[in-house]
């Protein structure tokens, strides 16, 4: 049995006997010991050497940005991470002030959430870097299907709610970029979101759809009371933080309900 099969079997077994989330508690910390994001080599004995290499690379890129005066001690950390990423990928513009592209906003949102989860700057940068690359390489085509999948599953759960969104001209104006491009960064608390990101990193971008569906189901009464697309959108962009753990837990339940175990494709 391959390592991936063993990992999936263990996760499936725990969840079947009622212990969902056993491996999620420190999921992003576990990623530092895994090869899911391409951060470390598969052989554990090489990890310390590789981590030292990554640390030196981080310091070299950081120092280069200081030398060319793109960053200073007062530059916000997530902006430093963005500029480092652009320098490493050959996208660093020479213009000042530095021009921001739409995808940069997504990077900064993800970086801000990751910074709340991971303490070490080097680990944080590499997780952000590889998380973003993972999204672009694995799910770039799938992102186009998420809107339709969202409407489909929401219709299965509550067709009346979908009808209200259509009648309010809100269905096409929901915060899809926040949900599917930023992966709910800035919308859900970091502690809750990392459980959904664990599923995302494991191979299923469809988990994002079910988080969005569960947000609508959780706040159905509030949304049904609003008949203006702008007001609905404004509310959904900044939902109350005290209920996000429950939303993610129920979203994972929906994911299992509709997709089975495991479900890694969209």
Coordinates of N, CA and C in Angstrom, one line a residue, residues 59-151:
X59 N 16.5 34.1 3.7 CA 17.4 35.2 4.2 C 18.0 35.9 3.0
X60 N 18.4 35.2 2.0 CA 19.1 35.8 0.8 C 18.1 36.6 0.0
X61 N 16.9 36.1 -0.2 CA 15.9 36.9 -0.9 C 15.4 38.1 -0.1
X62 N 15.3 37.9 1.2 CA 14.9 39.1 2.0 C 16.0 40.1 2.0
X63 N 17.2 39.7 2.1 CA 18.3 40.7 2.1 C 18.4 41.4 0.7
X64 N 18.2 40.7 -0.4 CA 18.2 41.3 -1.7 C 17.2 42.4 -1.8
X65 N 16.0 42.2 -1.3 CA 15.0 43.2 -1.3 C 15.4 44.5 -0.5
X66 N 16.1 44.2 0.6 CA 16.6 45.3 1.4 C 17.6 46.1 0.6
X67 N 18.5 45.4 -0.1 CA 19.6 46.1 -0.8 C 19.0 47.0 -1.9
X68 N 18.0 46.5 -2.6 CA 17.4 47.3 -3.7 C 16.4 48.3 -3.2
X69 N 16.2 48.3 -1.9 CA 15.3 49.2 -1.2 C 13.9 49.1 -1.5
X70 N 13.5 47.8 -1.7 CA 12.0 47.6 -1.9 C 11.3 47.4 -0.6
X71 N 12.1 47.0 0.5 CA 11.5 46.8 1.8 C 12.4 47.5 2.8
X72 N 11.8 47.8 4.0 CA 12.5 48.3 5.1 C 12.0 47.6 6.4
X73 N 12.4 48.1 7.5 CA 12.0 47.5 8.8 C 10.5 47.8 9.0
X74 N 10.0 48.8 8.4 CA 8.6 49.1 8.6 C 7.6 48.5 7.6
X75 N 8.1 47.8 6.6 CA 7.3 47.2 5.6 C 6.5 46.1 6.3
X76 N 5.1 46.1 6.1 CA 4.3 45.0 6.7 C 4.8 43.6 6.2
X77 N 4.8 42.6 7.1 CA 5.4 41.3 6.9 C 4.7 40.7 5.7
X78 N 3.4 40.8 5.5 CA 2.8 40.1 4.4 C 3.1 40.7 3.1
X79 N 3.4 42.0 3.1 CA 3.9 42.7 1.9 C 5.3 42.2 1.5
X80 N 6.1 42.0 2.6 CA 7.5 41.5 2.4 C 7.4 40.1 1.7
X81 N 6.5 39.3 2.2 CA 6.3 37.9 1.6 C 5.9 38.0 0.2
X82 N 5.0 39.0 -0.2 CA 4.6 39.1 -1.5 C 5.7 39.5 -2.4
X83 N 6.5 40.5 -2.0 CA 7.7 40.9 -2.8 C 8.7 39.8 -3.0
X84 N 8.9 39.1 -1.9 CA 9.8 37.9 -2.0 C 9.3 36.9 -3.0
X85 N 8.1 36.7 -3.0 CA 7.5 35.7 -3.9 C 7.6 36.2 -5.4
X86 N 7.4 37.5 -5.6 CA 7.6 38.1 -6.9 C 9.0 38.0 -7.4
X87 N 9.9 38.3 -6.5 CA 11.3 38.3 -6.8 C 11.8 36.8 -7.2
X88 N 11.3 35.9 -6.5 CA 11.7 34.5 -6.8 C 11.0 33.9 -8.0
X89 N 9.9 34.5 -8.4 CA 9.2 34.0 -9.6 C 9.4 34.9 -10.8
X90 N 10.3 35.9 -10.6 CA 10.6 36.7 -11.8 C 9.5 37.7 -12.1
X91 N 8.6 38.0 -11.2 CA 7.5 39.0 -11.5 C 7.7 40.3 -10.8
X92 N 8.9 40.5 -10.2 CA 9.1 41.8 -9.5 C 9.2 43.0 -10.4
X93 N 8.3 43.9 -10.3 CA 8.3 45.1 -11.1 C 9.3 46.1 -10.5
X94 N 9.9 46.9 -11.4 CA 10.8 47.9 -11.0 C 10.1 49.3 -10.7
X95 N 8.8 49.3 -10.9 CA 8.1 50.5 -10.6 C 7.9 50.8 -9.1
X96 N 8.0 52.1 -8.8 CA 7.7 52.5 -7.4 C 6.8 53.7 -7.5
X97 N 5.7 53.8 -6.6 CA 5.3 52.7 -5.7 C 4.9 51.4 -6.4
X98 N 5.1 50.3 -5.7 CA 4.9 49.0 -6.3 C 3.5 48.8 -6.7
X99 N 3.2 48.4 -8.0 CA 1.9 48.2 -8.5 C 1.3 46.9 -8.0
X100 N 0.1 46.9 -7.6 CA -0.6 45.7 -7.1 C -1.5 45.1 -8.2
X101 N -1.5 43.8 -8.4 CA -2.4 43.2 -9.4 C -3.5 42.5 -8.6
X102 N -4.6 42.2 -9.2 CA -5.7 41.5 -8.5 C -5.3 40.2 -7.8
X103 N -4.4 39.4 -8.4 CA -4.0 38.2 -7.7 C -3.1 38.5 -6.5
X104 N -2.5 39.7 -6.5 CA -1.7 40.0 -5.3 C -2.6 40.2 -4.1
X105 N -3.8 40.7 -4.3 CA -4.8 40.9 -3.2 C -5.1 39.5 -2.6
X106 N -5.2 38.5 -3.4 CA -5.5 37.1 -2.9 C -4.3 36.6 -2.1
X107 N -3.1 36.9 -2.7 CA -1.9 36.4 -2.0 C -1.8 37.0 -0.6
X108 N -2.1 38.3 -0.5 CA -2.0 39.1 0.8 C -3.0 38.6 1.8
X109 N -4.2 38.2 1.3 CA -5.3 37.7 2.2 C -4.9 36.4 2.8
X110 N -4.4 35.5 1.9 CA -3.9 34.2 2.3 C -2.8 34.3 3.3
X111 N -1.8 35.2 3.0 CA -0.7 35.4 3.8 C -1.1 35.9 5.2
X112 N -2.1 36.8 5.3 CA -2.5 37.4 6.5 C -3.1 36.3 7.4
X113 N -3.9 35.4 6.8 CA -4.4 34.3 7.6 C -3.3 33.3 8.0
X114 N -2.4 33.0 7.1 CA -1.3 32.0 7.4 C -0.4 32.6 8.5
X115 N -0.3 33.9 8.6 CA 0.6 34.5 9.6 C 0.0 34.3 11.0
X116 N -1.4 34.2 11.0 CA -2.0 33.9 12.3 C -1.8 32.5 12.8
X117 N -1.6 31.6 11.8 CA -1.5 30.2 12.2 C -0.1 29.8 12.5
X118 N 0.9 30.3 11.7 CA 2.3 29.9 11.8 C 3.1 31.0 12.4
X119 N 3.9 30.6 13.5 CA 4.7 31.6 14.2 C 6.0 32.0 13.5
X120 N 6.7 31.0 13.0 CA 8.0 31.2 12.4 C 7.9 31.8 11.0
X121 N 8.6 32.9 10.8 CA 8.5 33.7 9.5 C 8.9 32.8 8.3
X122 N 10.0 32.1 8.5 CA 10.5 31.2 7.4 C 9.4 30.2 7.0
X123 N 9.0 29.5 8.0 CA 7.9 28.4 7.8 C 6.7 29.1 7.1
X124 N 6.3 30.2 7.6 CA 5.1 30.9 7.2 C 5.3 31.3 5.7
X125 N 6.4 31.8 5.3 CA 6.6 32.2 3.9 C 6.5 31.0 3.0
X126 N 7.2 29.9 3.4 CA 7.2 28.7 2.5 C 5.8 28.1 2.4
X127 N 5.1 28.1 3.5 CA 3.7 27.6 3.4 C 2.8 28.4 2.5
X128 N 3.0 29.8 2.6 CA 2.2 30.7 1.7 C 2.6 30.4 0.3
X129 N 3.9 30.4 0.0 CA 4.4 30.3 -1.3 C 3.9 29.0 -2.0
X130 N 4.0 27.9 -1.3 CA 3.6 26.6 -1.8 C 2.1 26.4 -1.8
X131 N 1.4 27.0 -0.9 CA -0.1 27.0 -0.9 C -0.6 27.7 -2.1
X132 N -0.1 28.9 -2.4 CA -0.5 29.6 -3.6 C -0.2 28.9 -4.9
X133 N 1.0 28.3 -5.0 CA 1.4 27.5 -6.1 C 0.5 26.3 -6.3
X134 N 0.2 25.7 -5.2 CA -0.7 24.5 -5.2 C -2.1 24.9 -5.8
X135 N -2.6 26.0 -5.4 CA -3.9 26.4 -5.9 C -3.8 26.7 -7.4
X136 N -2.8 27.4 -7.8 CA -2.6 27.7 -9.2 C -2.4 26.5 -10.1
X137 N -1.6 25.5 -9.6 CA -1.2 24.4 -10.5 C -2.3 23.3 -10.5
X138 N -2.9 23.1 -9.3 CA -3.8 21.9 -9.2 C -5.3 22.3 -9.4
X139 N -5.7 23.5 -9.0 CA -7.1 23.9 -9.1 C -7.4 25.1 -10.0
X140 N -6.5 25.5 -10.9 CA -6.7 26.6 -11.7 C -7.9 26.4 -12.6
X141 N -8.1 25.2 -13.2 CA -9.2 24.9 -14.1 C -10.5 24.7 -13.3
X142 N -10.3 24.1 -12.1 CA -11.5 23.7 -11.3 C -12.2 24.9 -10.7
X143 N -11.5 26.0 -10.6 CA -12.1 27.2 -10.0 C -13.3 27.7 -10.8
X144 N -13.2 27.5 -12.1 CA -14.2 27.9 -13.0 C -15.5 27.2 -12.8
X145 N -15.5 26.0 -12.2 CA -16.6 25.2 -11.9 C -17.3 25.4 -10.6
X146 N -16.6 26.1 -9.7 CA -17.0 26.3 -8.3 C -18.4 27.0 -8.2
X147 N -18.6 28.1 -9.0 CA -19.8 28.8 -9.0 C -21.0 27.9 -9.3
X148 N -20.9 27.1 -10.3 CA -22.0 26.2 -10.7 C -22.2 25.2 -9.6
X149 N -21.1 24.7 -9.1 CA -21.2 23.6 -8.1 C -21.9 24.2 -6.8
X150 N -21.6 25.4 -6.5 CA -22.2 26.1 -5.3 C -23.7 26.2 -5.5
X151 N -24.2 26.7 -6.7 CA -25.6 26.8 -6.9 C -26.3 25.4 -6.9

